[in-house]
XYZ file of C-alpha atoms in Angstrom:
721
model
C -13.327 -24.368 -22.564
C -14.037 -24.664 -18.711
C -10.335 -26.650 -17.624
C -12.432 -27.580 -14.312
C -14.104 -30.490 -16.067
C -14.794 -31.475 -19.868
C -16.172 -34.597 -21.755
C -13.737 -35.611 -24.379
C -16.365 -36.837 -26.995
C -17.055 -39.390 -29.346
C -14.578 -38.013 -31.656
C -12.178 -36.490 -29.116
C -11.055 -39.724 -27.304
C -7.973 -39.763 -25.448
C -5.792 -43.127 -26.661
C -3.586 -43.920 -23.791
C -2.494 -47.324 -25.141
C -5.464 -49.584 -25.220
C -6.837 -47.341 -22.593
C -9.700 -44.532 -23.832
C -10.429 -41.234 -21.595
C -13.981 -40.255 -22.317
C -13.911 -37.864 -19.340
C -11.398 -36.037 -17.217
C -13.244 -34.051 -14.258
C -11.016 -31.862 -12.124
C -13.508 -31.360 -9.246
C -13.285 -28.102 -9.572
C -15.816 -27.095 -6.860
C -14.427 -29.587 -4.007
C -10.972 -28.781 -4.930
C -11.519 -24.574 -4.789
C -13.526 -25.273 -1.539
C -10.484 -27.493 -0.128
C -8.138 -24.767 -1.268
C -9.540 -21.368 0.078
C -10.242 -20.185 -3.907
C -13.706 -20.331 -4.370
C -13.826 -16.327 -4.561
C -12.031 -16.797 -7.742
C -14.005 -15.907 -10.858
C -11.531 -17.750 -12.728
C -12.919 -21.190 -14.825
C -9.758 -23.179 -14.487
C -8.528 -24.789 -11.307
C -6.720 -22.615 -8.526
C -4.771 -24.616 -5.832
C -2.628 -23.777 -3.299
C 0.979 -25.861 -2.967
C 1.668 -28.140 -0.158
C -1.730 -29.539 -0.311
C -3.423 -32.103 -2.253
C -6.345 -31.827 -5.057
C -8.188 -34.339 -6.809
C -8.827 -35.246 -10.557
C -10.981 -38.040 -12.107
C -10.651 -39.853 -15.375
C -13.472 -41.891 -16.690
C -12.495 -44.594 -18.969
C -14.359 -46.313 -22.217
C -12.208 -49.463 -21.441
C -10.444 -51.496 -18.540
C -7.687 -50.368 -17.123
C -4.819 -53.568 -16.535
C -3.017 -54.190 -13.726
C 0.433 -53.758 -15.636
C -0.057 -50.349 -16.464
C 2.224 -47.636 -15.037
C 0.773 -44.375 -14.600
C 3.010 -41.093 -14.518
C 1.948 -37.540 -14.021
C 4.025 -34.601 -15.781
C 3.616 -31.370 -14.570
C 5.187 -27.818 -16.048
C 5.162 -24.733 -15.915
C 6.955 -21.660 -17.758
C 8.284 -21.169 -21.374
C 11.199 -23.509 -20.722
C 10.103 -26.238 -18.117
C 13.073 -28.306 -16.763
C 13.383 -30.872 -13.825
C 17.155 -28.974 -12.954
C 15.190 -25.891 -12.432
C 11.801 -27.382 -10.348
C 9.769 -26.387 -13.238
C 8.810 -29.680 -14.444
C 8.544 -32.555 -12.500
C 8.074 -36.200 -13.144
C 5.990 -38.813 -10.896
C 4.854 -41.868 -10.591
C 1.665 -43.366 -9.207
C 2.155 -44.348 -5.454
C 5.288 -43.170 -4.946
C 6.761 -39.777 -3.713
C 9.102 -38.173 -6.711
C 12.544 -36.737 -5.477
C 10.619 -33.107 -6.205
C 8.269 -33.717 -3.636
C 5.385 -34.395 -5.629
C 3.194 -37.364 -5.201
C -0.299 -39.218 -6.509
C -2.062 -42.014 -5.241
C -5.074 -43.920 -6.650
C -8.355 -43.614 -4.530
C -11.396 -45.613 -4.250
C -12.389 -45.640 -7.784
C -15.736 -47.435 -9.157
C -15.752 -48.932 -12.529
C -14.819 -47.086 -15.510
C -13.190 -44.219 -13.581
C -10.017 -43.719 -11.622
C -9.843 -41.021 -8.633
C -6.460 -39.777 -8.350
C -4.982 -37.433 -5.402
C -2.138 -35.240 -5.913
C -0.259 -33.793 -3.642
C 2.307 -30.752 -4.556
C 5.292 -29.993 -2.244
C 5.009 -26.906 -0.185
C 7.630 -25.501 -1.575
C 6.434 -25.546 -5.093
C 6.862 -22.756 -7.925
C 4.018 -21.085 -7.775
C 2.252 -20.006 -11.553
C 0.260 -21.763 -14.174
C 1.116 -25.368 -14.629
C 0.142 -27.960 -17.856
C -0.750 -31.634 -16.466
C 0.011 -34.851 -18.345
C -1.075 -38.436 -17.498
C 1.791 -40.946 -19.436
C 0.838 -44.529 -19.359
C 3.907 -47.533 -20.099
C 1.933 -50.414 -21.087
C 4.830 -52.610 -21.405
C 5.468 -52.008 -25.311
C 3.846 -48.949 -25.871
C 4.055 -45.442 -23.626
C 1.635 -43.126 -24.795
C 0.621 -39.406 -23.098
C -2.389 -37.204 -23.037
C -2.958 -33.610 -21.680
C -5.132 -33.419 -18.680
C -5.479 -29.674 -18.484
C -4.338 -26.939 -16.523
C -4.244 -25.645 -13.370
C -2.947 -22.357 -11.157
C -0.925 -23.037 -8.201
C -0.231 -20.251 -5.472
C 1.445 -19.779 -1.871
C -0.460 -21.304 1.060
C -1.174 -19.626 4.040
C -2.810 -22.775 5.613
C -0.076 -25.180 4.900
C 1.989 -25.103 7.987
C 5.224 -26.119 5.849
C 4.767 -22.986 3.582
C 7.027 -20.026 4.494
C 3.741 -18.174 3.839
C 2.042 -19.748 6.556
C 0.015 -18.083 8.837
C -1.544 -19.917 11.622
C -4.403 -17.668 12.680
C -7.607 -18.151 10.597
C -9.113 -14.877 11.336
C -5.596 -13.150 10.218
C -5.679 -15.614 7.035
C -9.232 -14.520 6.487
C -8.333 -10.753 6.493
C -4.842 -10.791 4.805
C -5.416 -13.185 2.240
C -9.168 -13.490 1.600
C -10.125 -10.240 2.253
C -10.781 -8.167 -0.967
C -11.864 -4.605 0.618
C -10.184 -2.501 2.921
C -9.054 0.945 4.571
C -5.737 2.777 3.858
C -5.334 5.671 6.657
C -3.742 8.999 5.686
C -3.937 12.883 6.687
C -1.993 14.348 9.485
C -0.346 12.989 12.724
C -3.034 14.656 14.536
C -5.400 14.285 12.187
C -6.011 10.471 10.779
C -8.718 10.219 8.348
C -9.585 6.717 6.813
C -10.423 6.140 2.981
C -12.324 2.429 1.421
C -9.898 0.654 -1.162
C -11.267 -2.372 -3.414
C -8.667 -4.644 -3.551
C -10.609 -7.041 -5.978
C -8.052 -9.699 -5.715
C -10.643 -12.518 -6.839
C -12.298 -10.312 -9.563
C -12.382 -11.805 -13.240
C -8.671 -11.047 -14.512
C -6.948 -10.149 -11.669
C -5.078 -13.557 -10.966
C -4.165 -13.632 -14.798
C -3.001 -9.756 -14.476
C -0.604 -10.830 -11.450
C 0.813 -13.739 -13.345
C 1.549 -11.518 -16.575
C 3.157 -8.646 -13.996
C 5.514 -11.489 -13.186
C 6.141 -12.545 -16.760
C 6.590 -8.367 -17.571
C 9.749 -8.163 -15.057
C 12.920 -7.562 -16.249
C 14.404 -10.959 -14.731
C 11.933 -12.862 -16.786
C 12.593 -10.753 -20.027
C 16.642 -11.772 -19.070
C 16.377 -14.899 -18.266
C 12.698 -16.718 -18.147
C 13.852 -20.199 -16.987
C 15.832 -18.769 -13.928
C 12.848 -16.685 -13.129
C 10.562 -18.731 -13.095
C 12.287 -21.444 -10.969
C 12.972 -18.792 -7.958
C 9.187 -18.092 -8.038
C 9.113 -20.792 -5.486
C 10.266 -18.040 -3.219
C 7.913 -15.112 -1.475
C 11.176 -13.173 -1.007
C 11.756 -13.153 -4.471
C 8.488 -12.734 -5.886
C 7.538 -9.632 -3.582
C 10.314 -7.842 -4.575
C 9.719 -8.851 -8.194
C 6.302 -7.127 -7.574
C 7.780 -4.328 -5.879
C 9.649 -3.166 -8.494
C 6.740 -4.214 -11.076
C 4.032 -1.919 -9.546
C 5.583 0.974 -10.264
C 6.560 2.091 -14.262
C 10.033 3.221 -13.514
C 12.595 0.489 -14.792
C 10.259 -2.058 -16.066
C 7.269 -0.682 -17.483
C 5.146 -1.722 -14.862
C 1.644 -0.958 -13.893
C 1.431 2.490 -12.573
C 3.243 5.879 -13.201
C 3.988 7.765 -10.106
C 3.609 11.880 -10.551
C 3.418 14.100 -7.338
C 3.682 17.654 -9.369
C 2.026 19.591 -11.873
C -1.381 18.814 -14.046
C -2.573 15.288 -14.678
C -4.254 15.870 -17.980
C -3.013 12.932 -19.493
C -4.403 10.630 -17.140
C -6.107 10.440 -13.985
C -5.604 12.267 -10.551
C -4.072 9.566 -7.800
C -7.310 11.070 -5.398
C -9.701 9.787 -7.757
C -8.763 5.949 -7.525
C -10.384 4.468 -5.229
C -9.433 0.189 -6.040
C -6.916 -1.827 -7.854
C -9.143 -3.416 -9.962
C -9.443 -0.725 -12.840
C -5.617 0.172 -12.418
C -4.769 -3.291 -13.281
C -7.283 -4.181 -16.065
C -6.662 -0.601 -17.786
C -2.678 -2.249 -17.804
C -3.424 -5.005 -19.158
C -6.183 -4.262 -21.736
C -4.129 -1.355 -22.740
C -1.268 -3.881 -23.840
C 1.062 -2.718 -20.424
C 0.958 0.331 -20.835
C 1.793 2.219 -17.822
C -1.390 3.551 -15.833
C -1.271 7.725 -15.073
C -0.996 8.605 -12.423
C -0.382 7.095 -8.887
C 1.297 8.156 -5.381
C 2.515 6.102 -2.586
C -1.305 5.193 -1.896
C -1.892 3.822 -4.808
C 1.065 1.658 -5.201
C 0.481 0.298 -2.247
C -3.078 -0.583 -2.895
C -2.304 -2.438 -6.107
C 0.582 -4.438 -4.733
C -1.620 -5.724 -2.141
C -3.570 -6.615 -4.383
C -1.513 -8.778 -6.269
C 0.498 -10.131 -4.010
C -3.235 -11.402 -1.930
C -4.151 -12.927 -5.010
C -0.897 -15.248 -5.232
C -1.686 -16.279 -1.640
C 0.587 -13.879 0.025
C -0.262 -12.415 3.242
C -0.256 -8.719 3.222
C -1.285 -5.202 4.340
C -1.202 -2.111 3.510
C 0.610 0.580 6.276
C 0.546 3.938 6.725
C 3.583 5.383 8.380
C 2.685 9.318 9.460
C 5.530 11.763 9.501
C 7.805 9.359 7.213
C 10.902 10.616 6.481
C 13.036 10.011 3.238
C 16.453 10.290 3.706
C 18.587 10.793 0.325
C 21.965 10.259 1.752
C 20.685 7.334 4.627
C 22.563 9.294 7.450
C 19.640 9.535 9.734
C 18.986 13.297 9.619
C 16.972 15.362 7.510
C 18.064 18.770 6.907
C 15.286 21.744 6.082
C 15.857 24.902 4.863
C 14.377 28.014 4.906
C 15.117 31.703 3.777
C 14.721 34.621 6.074
C 10.970 34.720 5.415
C 10.290 31.386 6.391
C 9.863 29.944 2.790
C 11.081 26.435 1.946
C 14.398 26.432 -0.027
C 15.408 23.356 -2.117
C 18.674 22.783 -0.807
C 18.407 19.112 -0.074
C 16.695 16.246 -1.591
C 15.627 14.790 2.062
C 12.310 15.292 2.991
C 9.407 14.730 5.789
C 6.013 13.797 4.047
C 2.736 13.736 6.136
C 2.518 10.305 5.491
C 3.440 7.385 3.365
C 2.249 4.437 3.007
C 3.538 1.094 1.849
C 3.172 -2.627 2.399
C 3.757 -5.732 4.838
C 3.697 -9.349 3.887
C 4.172 -11.860 6.166
C 6.622 -15.040 5.337
C 9.634 -16.351 6.967
C 13.312 -15.442 6.142
C 15.275 -18.262 5.517
C 17.993 -15.931 4.028
C 18.181 -13.662 7.580
C 17.527 -16.336 10.366
C 14.153 -17.231 11.943
C 14.636 -14.382 14.169
C 13.236 -12.184 11.382
C 10.828 -14.093 10.593
C 7.139 -12.628 10.228
C 6.015 -9.335 8.640
C 8.047 -7.867 6.221
C 8.200 -4.214 4.436
C 7.648 -3.814 1.037
C 7.501 -0.495 -0.719
C 6.334 -0.122 -4.517
C 6.879 3.591 -4.461
C 9.458 5.005 -6.493
C 11.781 6.761 -4.095
C 15.367 5.117 -4.478
C 17.022 2.456 -6.518
C 18.042 -0.818 -4.847
C 20.590 -3.028 -6.510
C 19.889 -0.344 -9.629
C 16.138 -0.740 -9.811
C 13.356 1.257 -8.209
C 12.408 -1.557 -5.895
C 12.152 -1.696 -2.116
C 12.299 -4.837 0.555
C 11.057 -7.257 1.861
C 12.727 -5.535 4.994
C 11.846 -7.387 8.354
C 10.159 -5.340 10.800
C 12.236 -7.064 13.493
C 15.424 -6.142 11.503
C 14.489 -2.680 11.396
C 13.631 -2.321 15.304
C 16.600 -4.124 16.548
C 18.516 -1.414 14.390
C 20.002 -4.685 11.813
C 20.332 -1.712 8.706
C 23.376 -4.178 7.032
C 20.669 -6.700 6.503
C 18.155 -7.364 3.184
C 16.565 -6.122 1.804
C 17.043 -1.981 2.123
C 16.458 -2.227 6.053
C 18.045 1.124 6.177
C 15.879 3.103 4.288
C 12.676 2.062 6.102
C 14.324 2.430 9.263
C 15.833 6.098 8.404
C 11.748 6.585 7.405
C 10.694 5.532 10.985
C 13.988 6.885 12.896
C 15.619 9.899 11.285
C 15.748 13.251 13.518
C 14.903 16.493 11.906
C 17.221 19.549 11.740
C 16.125 22.811 10.237
C 18.209 25.532 9.262
C 18.140 29.324 8.032
C 20.039 29.718 4.742
C 21.489 33.546 4.793
C 21.929 35.107 1.000
C 25.638 35.308 2.189
C 25.133 31.329 2.010
C 25.868 31.573 6.051
C 23.528 28.948 7.940
C 21.685 28.535 11.538
C 20.226 25.892 12.904
C 17.015 27.278 14.309
C 15.606 23.592 14.919
C 15.976 19.934 15.566
C 13.686 17.122 16.783
C 14.283 13.525 17.748
C 10.585 12.399 18.248
C 8.930 13.918 14.896
C 9.219 10.977 12.419
C 7.801 7.884 12.291
C 4.091 8.643 14.753
C 1.073 6.259 15.018
C 2.160 3.774 12.142
C -1.034 2.283 11.467
C -2.777 -0.552 9.643
C -6.462 -1.891 9.360
C -7.307 -4.368 12.177
C -8.098 -7.967 11.538
C -11.877 -8.264 10.967
C -13.307 -4.405 11.202
C -12.620 -1.050 10.011
C -10.733 0.314 12.927
C -7.184 1.048 13.209
C -4.261 -0.484 14.594
C -0.975 1.409 15.721
C 1.487 -0.974 14.851
C 4.704 1.385 15.869
C 5.997 -0.987 18.509
C 6.657 -3.333 15.457
C 8.892 -0.621 14.001
C 10.594 0.749 17.215
C 11.200 0.560 21.026
C 9.688 3.704 23.062
C 10.931 7.141 21.604
C 13.252 8.232 24.221
C 13.952 5.037 26.168
C 17.431 3.613 26.575
C 16.905 0.932 24.047
C 15.687 2.799 21.622
C 18.612 5.130 21.815
C 20.960 2.211 21.717
C 19.390 0.937 18.433
C 19.755 3.991 17.480
C 23.313 4.467 17.972
C 23.846 0.923 16.568
C 22.111 2.074 13.341
C 24.442 4.589 13.041
C 27.577 2.568 13.511
C 26.300 -0.110 10.770
C 26.152 2.834 8.441
C 29.123 4.510 8.951
C 27.512 7.651 10.546
C 29.623 9.938 12.579
C 27.524 10.591 15.390
C 29.359 12.410 18.120
C 29.106 15.795 17.232
C 25.392 15.844 16.077
C 24.162 13.598 18.582
C 25.478 15.170 21.650
C 24.174 18.586 20.798
C 20.684 16.824 20.064
C 21.215 15.114 23.427
C 21.306 18.301 25.562
C 18.363 19.686 24.195
C 16.406 16.098 24.496
C 14.364 16.923 27.483
C 13.549 20.830 26.399
C 12.372 19.287 23.076
C 10.282 16.765 24.444
C 8.465 18.648 26.954
C 8.042 21.718 23.921
C 6.885 19.142 21.291
C 3.941 17.485 23.877
C 3.140 20.721 24.244
C 2.497 21.603 20.392
C 5.213 24.347 20.540
C 8.284 24.951 19.055
C 11.713 26.138 20.831
C 14.512 27.275 19.344
C 18.023 26.325 19.664
C 19.960 28.092 21.230
C 19.334 29.762 24.655
C 15.523 30.277 24.064
C 13.776 33.807 25.550
C 10.433 33.350 23.163
C 8.206 30.536 22.653
C 5.100 30.388 20.355
C 1.900 28.635 18.937
C 0.065 28.295 15.911
C -3.477 27.311 17.014
C -6.633 26.912 14.711
C -9.597 28.670 16.208
C -11.985 26.438 14.445
C -12.448 23.428 12.680
C -11.420 24.054 8.869
C -13.958 23.417 6.097
C -13.017 23.728 2.382
C -14.588 26.794 0.787
C -14.766 28.362 4.608
C -12.185 31.215 5.634
C -9.340 29.600 7.771
C -9.159 31.260 11.457
C -5.778 31.286 13.320
C -4.072 32.397 16.090
C -0.463 33.369 16.426
C 0.511 32.957 20.299
C 4.233 34.065 21.820
C 5.278 34.104 24.715
C 8.305 36.397 26.153
C 10.686 33.500 28.628
C 12.544 36.972 30.089
C 11.535 39.788 31.868
C 13.561 41.643 29.367
C 11.703 43.528 26.668
C 11.327 41.942 23.287
C 11.068 43.198 19.759
C 9.861 40.645 17.500
C 10.072 40.655 13.892
C 7.472 38.083 12.303
C 7.541 36.575 8.955
C 4.253 34.482 8.131
C 3.770 32.290 5.140
C 0.999 29.923 4.128
C 1.428 27.567 0.773
C -0.891 24.860 -0.390
C 1.271 21.538 -0.554
C 0.866 17.718 -1.060
C 0.996 15.616 1.124
C 4.811 14.989 0.733
C 4.924 18.492 2.140
C 6.135 19.971 -0.995
C 4.878 23.290 -1.728
C 2.471 23.709 -4.637
C 1.582 27.480 -4.848
C 2.105 30.356 -2.127
C -1.000 31.531 -0.705
C -0.364 33.667 1.981
C 2.368 36.258 3.118
C 2.758 39.253 5.617
C 5.493 40.276 8.080
C 4.684 42.876 11.136
C 7.129 43.686 14.293
C 5.369 42.396 17.771
C 6.229 44.002 21.026
C 6.083 42.028 24.259
C 6.712 43.197 27.548
C 8.249 41.334 30.542
C 6.951 37.536 30.468
C 4.045 38.862 28.376
C 2.017 36.647 26.238
C 0.313 37.839 22.974
C -2.331 36.378 20.639
C -2.506 37.606 16.876
C -5.274 36.581 15.103
C -5.169 36.229 11.137
C -7.023 34.156 8.455
C -6.701 32.776 5.205
C -9.802 33.513 3.367
C -11.439 31.105 0.813
C -10.762 33.747 -1.870
C -7.380 33.014 -1.345
C -6.598 29.306 -1.101
C -9.536 28.323 -3.103
C -7.574 28.285 -6.579
C -4.649 26.231 -5.017
C -6.285 23.254 -3.357
C -8.002 21.527 -6.221
C -5.937 18.433 -5.902
C -5.545 18.448 -2.516
C -6.536 19.838 0.932
C -3.481 20.732 2.977
C -1.631 24.183 3.748
C 1.108 24.994 5.559
C 1.671 27.420 7.883
C 5.011 29.434 8.689
C 5.769 31.839 11.336
C 9.397 32.616 11.115
C 10.284 34.753 14.192
C 13.819 36.943 14.921
C 14.694 38.507 18.122
C 17.538 40.914 18.254
C 18.972 39.224 21.304
C 18.769 35.573 21.079
C 17.791 32.689 18.646
C 15.468 32.511 16.170
C 12.170 30.514 16.751
C 10.038 28.737 13.920
C 6.586 27.680 14.121
C 4.966 25.113 11.588
C 1.390 24.153 11.339
C -0.147 21.574 8.920
C -4.001 22.175 7.816
C -6.214 19.676 6.098
C -9.095 20.818 5.173
C -12.290 19.063 5.777
C -14.899 17.864 3.112
C -18.641 17.424 3.887
C -19.755 13.985 3.998
C -21.510 11.754 1.591
C -24.574 9.888 2.822
C -25.156 6.620 1.307
C -28.021 4.676 1.657
C -28.917 1.054 0.508
C -32.673 0.196 -0.028
C -33.448 -3.350 0.789
C -31.846 -6.228 1.726
C -28.918 -6.771 -0.236
C -29.135 -10.631 -1.859
C -26.812 -12.267 -4.579
C -28.858 -11.598 -8.097
C -31.210 -9.312 -6.912
C -31.194 -5.847 -7.657
C -30.870 -3.430 -4.714
C -31.429 0.884 -5.302
C -28.590 2.989 -3.625
C -28.928 6.818 -2.640
C -26.521 9.191 -1.960
C -26.737 12.514 -1.068
C -24.278 15.195 -1.294
C -23.706 18.801 -0.866
C -21.813 21.350 -2.813
C -19.453 23.020 0.557
C -18.942 26.469 -2.147
C -20.323 29.590 -2.156
C -20.529 29.574 -5.898
C -21.992 27.413 -9.008
C -20.257 23.638 -9.624
C -20.444 22.172 -13.071
C -19.256 19.077 -14.362
C -18.932 16.807 -11.177
C -18.839 12.706 -12.018
C -20.200 10.566 -9.224
C -18.150 6.947 -9.313
C -18.835 3.979 -7.442
C -17.002 0.638 -7.342
C -17.197 -2.217 -5.195
C -15.823 -6.061 -5.673
C -18.781 -8.555 -6.113
C -21.428 -5.654 -6.315
C -20.307 -3.717 -9.272
C -18.406 -5.681 -12.120
C -16.935 -2.503 -13.618
C -16.399 1.321 -12.508
C -19.835 3.142 -12.329
C -19.560 6.608 -13.438
C -22.507 8.977 -13.270
C -22.348 12.439 -14.470
C -24.157 15.181 -12.330
C -24.338 18.297 -14.357
C -24.361 21.279 -11.807
C -24.982 22.139 -8.136
C -26.401 25.500 -7.112
C -24.318 27.371 -3.826
C -24.394 25.058 -0.710
C -26.978 22.915 -2.548
C -27.624 19.597 -1.782
C -28.073 16.861 -4.220
C -29.298 13.036 -4.635
C -28.080 10.236 -7.085
C -29.580 7.107 -7.132
C -28.077 3.745 -8.872
C -28.898 0.296 -8.666
C -26.133 -2.759 -7.810
C -26.588 -6.274 -8.580
C -24.833 -8.076 -5.746
C -22.887 -11.145 -7.537
C -21.137 -12.499 -4.785
C -22.642 -12.996 -1.064
C -20.631 -12.047 2.260
C -19.427 -9.003 3.956
C -18.922 -6.177 0.905
C -17.595 -2.787 0.592
C -19.315 -0.187 -1.687
C -17.008 3.055 -2.390
C -18.069 6.447 -3.422
C -16.550 9.021 -5.086
C -17.415 12.725 -6.319
C -15.199 14.242 -8.741
C -15.035 17.738 -9.153
C -12.734 20.335 -10.929
C -14.023 22.824 -8.084
C -12.746 20.571 -5.119
C -11.053 17.689 -4.486
C -12.732 14.616 -4.087
C -15.350 13.953 -1.697
C -15.479 10.181 -0.640
C -17.622 7.415 1.441
C -18.318 4.050 1.842
C -20.563 1.735 3.273
C -20.537 -2.222 4.257
C -22.901 -4.684 2.938
C -24.177 -7.883 4.232
C -25.136 -9.949 1.040
C -27.073 -13.046 1.524
C -26.542 -16.285 -1.068
C -29.759 -16.269 -3.285
C -32.401 -18.500 -1.747
């Protein structure tokens, strides 16, 4: 039944004392428009707290002046006034709970009521009852149910956002862009948030009801849902499956035969529905951008302004000492002697709300991370951590500020670990971590750099003061390590700007790894090792070079190249050594991802060792997407997708996937039987838009022979005439 309006009917007349209700009209269209909830596909009424809504009752009999009207709104399994999950308020009187009801101008036989919830009301699904006291008799009737959400349009709501364009982007936009790749090769990928699609709001509420907190004490859990700090923290725990059998199961190694490769996802809707329809069985598999995309969907659906953030060169500092230690052997191969790591990129979320627990200075964007990296208070959850707390080094503040601070500020130190357990520090960098922190711009798909929200300019006096403050609050002794790093600061910064690596100790050689051409999947990768003798003495250099296929976490998967040779350099001589990684060497190692890490370790008899690293991201060919004719609601439009097999071999069993909120109600999958080497292929399909406005159509070519080839197009869908 549509809860927005229903006719009680002759056989279902509701008696309230001497009154007979024949129709209950929730004014669905009017209320949804006023509350900015018209985009939700749900049939029931969806409202935002702190704002008035209207309900109309039709009576078969006349209301008497002596009749006293009382409304009762309740939510959760055990509603109680003491926990603000049950509220009782009389007509024309504001109750202690902050809820109120007034009677508006009404015609004979009907009554129009305006009901206002407080700006700090518990969010969730409510039942509304009307109770009438006719003097000697009290009777009640169930009027229906509604969903109450956070309200970024209400100045008194903790999630209030003043700018309308920001609200349109961070609450109402159901598609977006997630940035990934490398610091020097930033790529963008479309993501279908789909927070207004059918079932998604119900699923978001179900996620809250499946949490550990709810299972432990449902009444207390529901009563805390008036607080965006609490709700967002619960969601950050529930989006991953580590503790609470939440939505997505993470996986960063091995095969994905028992689930979906994280690279194949293009949106949250399919994932959330799979979890819900599968009776809450975690969906396999996800990695950081998947967790962030899903959490953005859930939080936006509940009314909390949220965006997706990408941090390039993101530190995972397990012991929170603000130092990421990496160990290699004498051939340059990474040794797993520490759990610290630096990811090419890491994706998390920011949500917008005030921090009553910390003080108004810390209001605004709050970091939340659903990727299960570290436990917080015994559970894999992270945040909300104020970006202002992170920038000021207030790492002692809730929640998990120290972890996020390290992710954008830690130092990197590389050591050679010898077989006799002796180690030599060969490289240190204070500026590598936390680069080009990015998010989608308001109103466009361009990239906005928000690094300044997280830290002061690298190398500035203020940045150093904040870093020392954080070390002190964390109880980390900084004197010896920091002194050594500071003495080299100027030399390191010059080397970093020049993309060169300078060893610790007195340098006698410098070096650089260069790509000779843009690397493309299916082709050989051409590189040059450049070595420079910095002194007049003759140098004999032993070079050990290796290349490995790596994940975006920089964890090696497969070694694909290794060679050693001696290089002689005369007085201040510069020498270039060309080499290549052939397609035959890497083709079987890059089916899941397109990243290669090249490492060159140079040893000289007198002088410090030199380490060079080069991250390579192979480029995929582009998809071409054409949509023919105007796109109009409920009118079919033809889509043509053209792509090219980038390999010099036959490709079989490819699948083309397409999705987009307002364009396709379910993900579309089309089998592509075979493609000859370097052959172009065209696939056509039809979309029938069901929502107007700016829409995003995502297309993904999935193959076992190479990683996904993705593309998207923006469409302006007009209402049906």
